């Protein structure tokens, strides 16, 4: 799994992630979760993406997705992405920082 995060209106990524291993994939009605580990990339001074620690997949991720048309769900499709340093558990990125319920993402997917 690969994804990049960009500032709105920009083509340049501010953060990128590439998974190396998947821990689990859960699909339960309209709720899906993917969890795993991988390598985090940040831009260098020239704006080129560089791995923070290329030798190790030392960051974990959890992607939670809700199908707005799924059972017991209403509204549009929603997603939450959370990345943290595996050993220290320090959160590097959370698209919904401060939102306690991991099973109920609020960010609508623009399709």
Tab-separated table of C-alpha atoms in Angstrom:
chain	number	residue	atom	x	y	z
A	1	UNK	CA	0.000	0.000	0.000
A	2	UNK	CA	1.332	3.448	-0.905
A	3	UNK	CA	-0.039	6.889	-0.302
A	4	UNK	CA	1.071	10.503	-0.333
A	5	UNK	CA	-0.293	13.437	1.597
A	6	UNK	CA	-0.312	16.850	-0.050
A	7	UNK	CA	-1.335	20.304	1.036
A	8	UNK	CA	-4.547	21.402	-0.600
A	9	UNK	CA	-3.811	23.022	-3.943
A	10	UNK	CA	-0.264	21.624	-4.156
A	11	UNK	CA	1.196	18.855	-6.306
A	12	UNK	CA	4.155	18.365	-3.944
A	13	UNK	CA	3.773	15.748	-1.208
A	14	UNK	CA	4.559	16.711	2.389
A	15	UNK	CA	4.584	13.086	3.512
A	16	UNK	CA	4.571	9.686	1.848
A	17	UNK	CA	4.237	6.148	3.152
A	18	UNK	CA	5.000	2.751	1.618
A	19	UNK	CA	3.895	-0.374	3.407
A	20	UNK	CA	6.257	-3.317	3.793
A	21	UNK	CA	3.923	-5.709	5.633
A	22	UNK	CA	0.203	-5.957	6.310
A	23	UNK	CA	-0.868	-7.013	9.797
A	24	UNK	CA	-4.530	-7.432	8.961
A	25	UNK	CA	-7.389	-6.535	6.667
A	26	UNK	CA	-10.843	-6.390	8.240
A	27	UNK	CA	-14.070	-6.033	6.307
A	28	UNK	CA	-17.261	-5.922	8.369
A	29	UNK	CA	-20.298	-4.710	6.470
A	30	UNK	CA	-19.580	-1.121	5.498
A	31	UNK	CA	-16.455	-0.837	7.695
A	32	UNK	CA	-12.980	-1.750	6.453
A	33	UNK	CA	-9.613	-1.514	8.185
A	34	UNK	CA	-6.082	-2.116	6.947
A	35	UNK	CA	-3.187	-2.162	9.420
A	36	UNK	CA	0.496	-2.724	8.798
A	37	UNK	CA	4.039	-1.402	8.915
A	38	UNK	CA	6.184	0.480	6.464
A	39	UNK	CA	8.606	3.271	5.687
A	40	UNK	CA	7.802	6.958	6.102
A	41	UNK	CA	9.159	9.479	3.578
A	42	UNK	CA	9.541	13.244	3.978
A	43	UNK	CA	10.839	15.815	1.498
A	44	UNK	CA	14.457	16.951	1.748
A	45	UNK	CA	15.622	20.540	1.162
A	46	UNK	CA	15.195	20.058	-2.609
A	47	UNK	CA	11.638	18.750	-2.174
A	48	UNK	CA	12.590	15.163	-3.065
A	49	UNK	CA	11.055	12.420	-0.944
A	50	UNK	CA	13.592	10.613	1.227
A	51	UNK	CA	12.981	7.721	3.626
A	52	UNK	CA	13.329	8.661	7.280
A	53	UNK	CA	14.926	5.290	8.058
A	54	UNK	CA	15.420	3.316	4.821
A	55	UNK	CA	16.750	0.204	6.563
A	56	UNK	CA	13.659	-0.433	8.685
A	57	UNK	CA	9.901	-0.475	8.405
A	58	UNK	CA	9.636	1.308	11.723
A	59	UNK	CA	6.288	3.051	11.306
A	60	UNK	CA	2.817	1.554	11.627
A	61	UNK	CA	-0.358	2.630	9.880
A	62	UNK	CA	-4.091	2.134	10.213
A	63	UNK	CA	-6.509	3.072	7.450
A	64	UNK	CA	-10.198	2.969	8.369
A	65	UNK	CA	-12.797	3.291	5.629
A	66	UNK	CA	-16.588	3.496	5.862
A	67	UNK	CA	-18.859	2.812	2.915
A	68	UNK	CA	-21.592	5.442	3.099
A	69	UNK	CA	-23.954	3.044	1.333
A	70	UNK	CA	-23.087	0.100	3.582
A	71	UNK	CA	-25.307	-1.469	6.220
A	72	UNK	CA	-26.322	0.867	9.063
A	73	UNK	CA	-24.366	3.747	7.470
A	74	UNK	CA	-25.565	6.958	5.942
A	75	UNK	CA	-23.915	9.803	4.131
A	76	UNK	CA	-20.839	9.648	1.956
A	77	UNK	CA	-17.803	7.411	2.045
A	78	UNK	CA	-15.347	8.355	4.798
A	79	UNK	CA	-11.688	7.579	5.565
A	80	UNK	CA	-9.194	8.021	8.392
A	81	UNK	CA	-5.414	7.552	8.056
A	82	UNK	CA	-3.163	7.270	11.089
A	83	UNK	CA	0.640	6.750	11.060
A	84	UNK	CA	2.818	6.344	14.153
A	85	UNK	CA	6.351	5.349	15.113
A	86	UNK	CA	5.960	1.699	16.092
A	87	UNK	CA	8.374	1.557	19.053
A	88	UNK	CA	7.561	4.910	20.674
A	89	UNK	CA	3.866	5.029	19.616
A	90	UNK	CA	4.315	8.731	18.806
A	91	UNK	CA	1.708	9.713	16.211
A	92	UNK	CA	3.296	11.206	13.093
A	93	UNK	CA	0.062	11.824	11.182
A	94	UNK	CA	-3.618	11.431	11.985
A	95	UNK	CA	-6.187	12.770	9.557
A	96	UNK	CA	-8.564	13.073	12.518
A	97	UNK	CA	-6.257	13.919	15.420
A	98	UNK	CA	-8.198	14.057	18.659
A	99	UNK	CA	-11.152	12.021	17.370
A	100	UNK	CA	-11.394	9.079	19.764
A	101	UNK	CA	-13.530	6.635	17.765
A	102	UNK	CA	-11.382	4.805	15.189
A	103	UNK	CA	-14.458	3.063	13.729
A	104	UNK	CA	-16.236	6.273	12.788
A	105	UNK	CA	-14.086	8.445	10.509
A	106	UNK	CA	-15.532	11.863	9.735
A	107	UNK	CA	-13.525	12.934	6.668
A	108	UNK	CA	-15.591	12.543	3.512
A	109	UNK	CA	-13.895	11.101	0.443
A	110	UNK	CA	-14.072	13.429	-2.533
A	111	UNK	CA	-14.965	11.244	-5.485
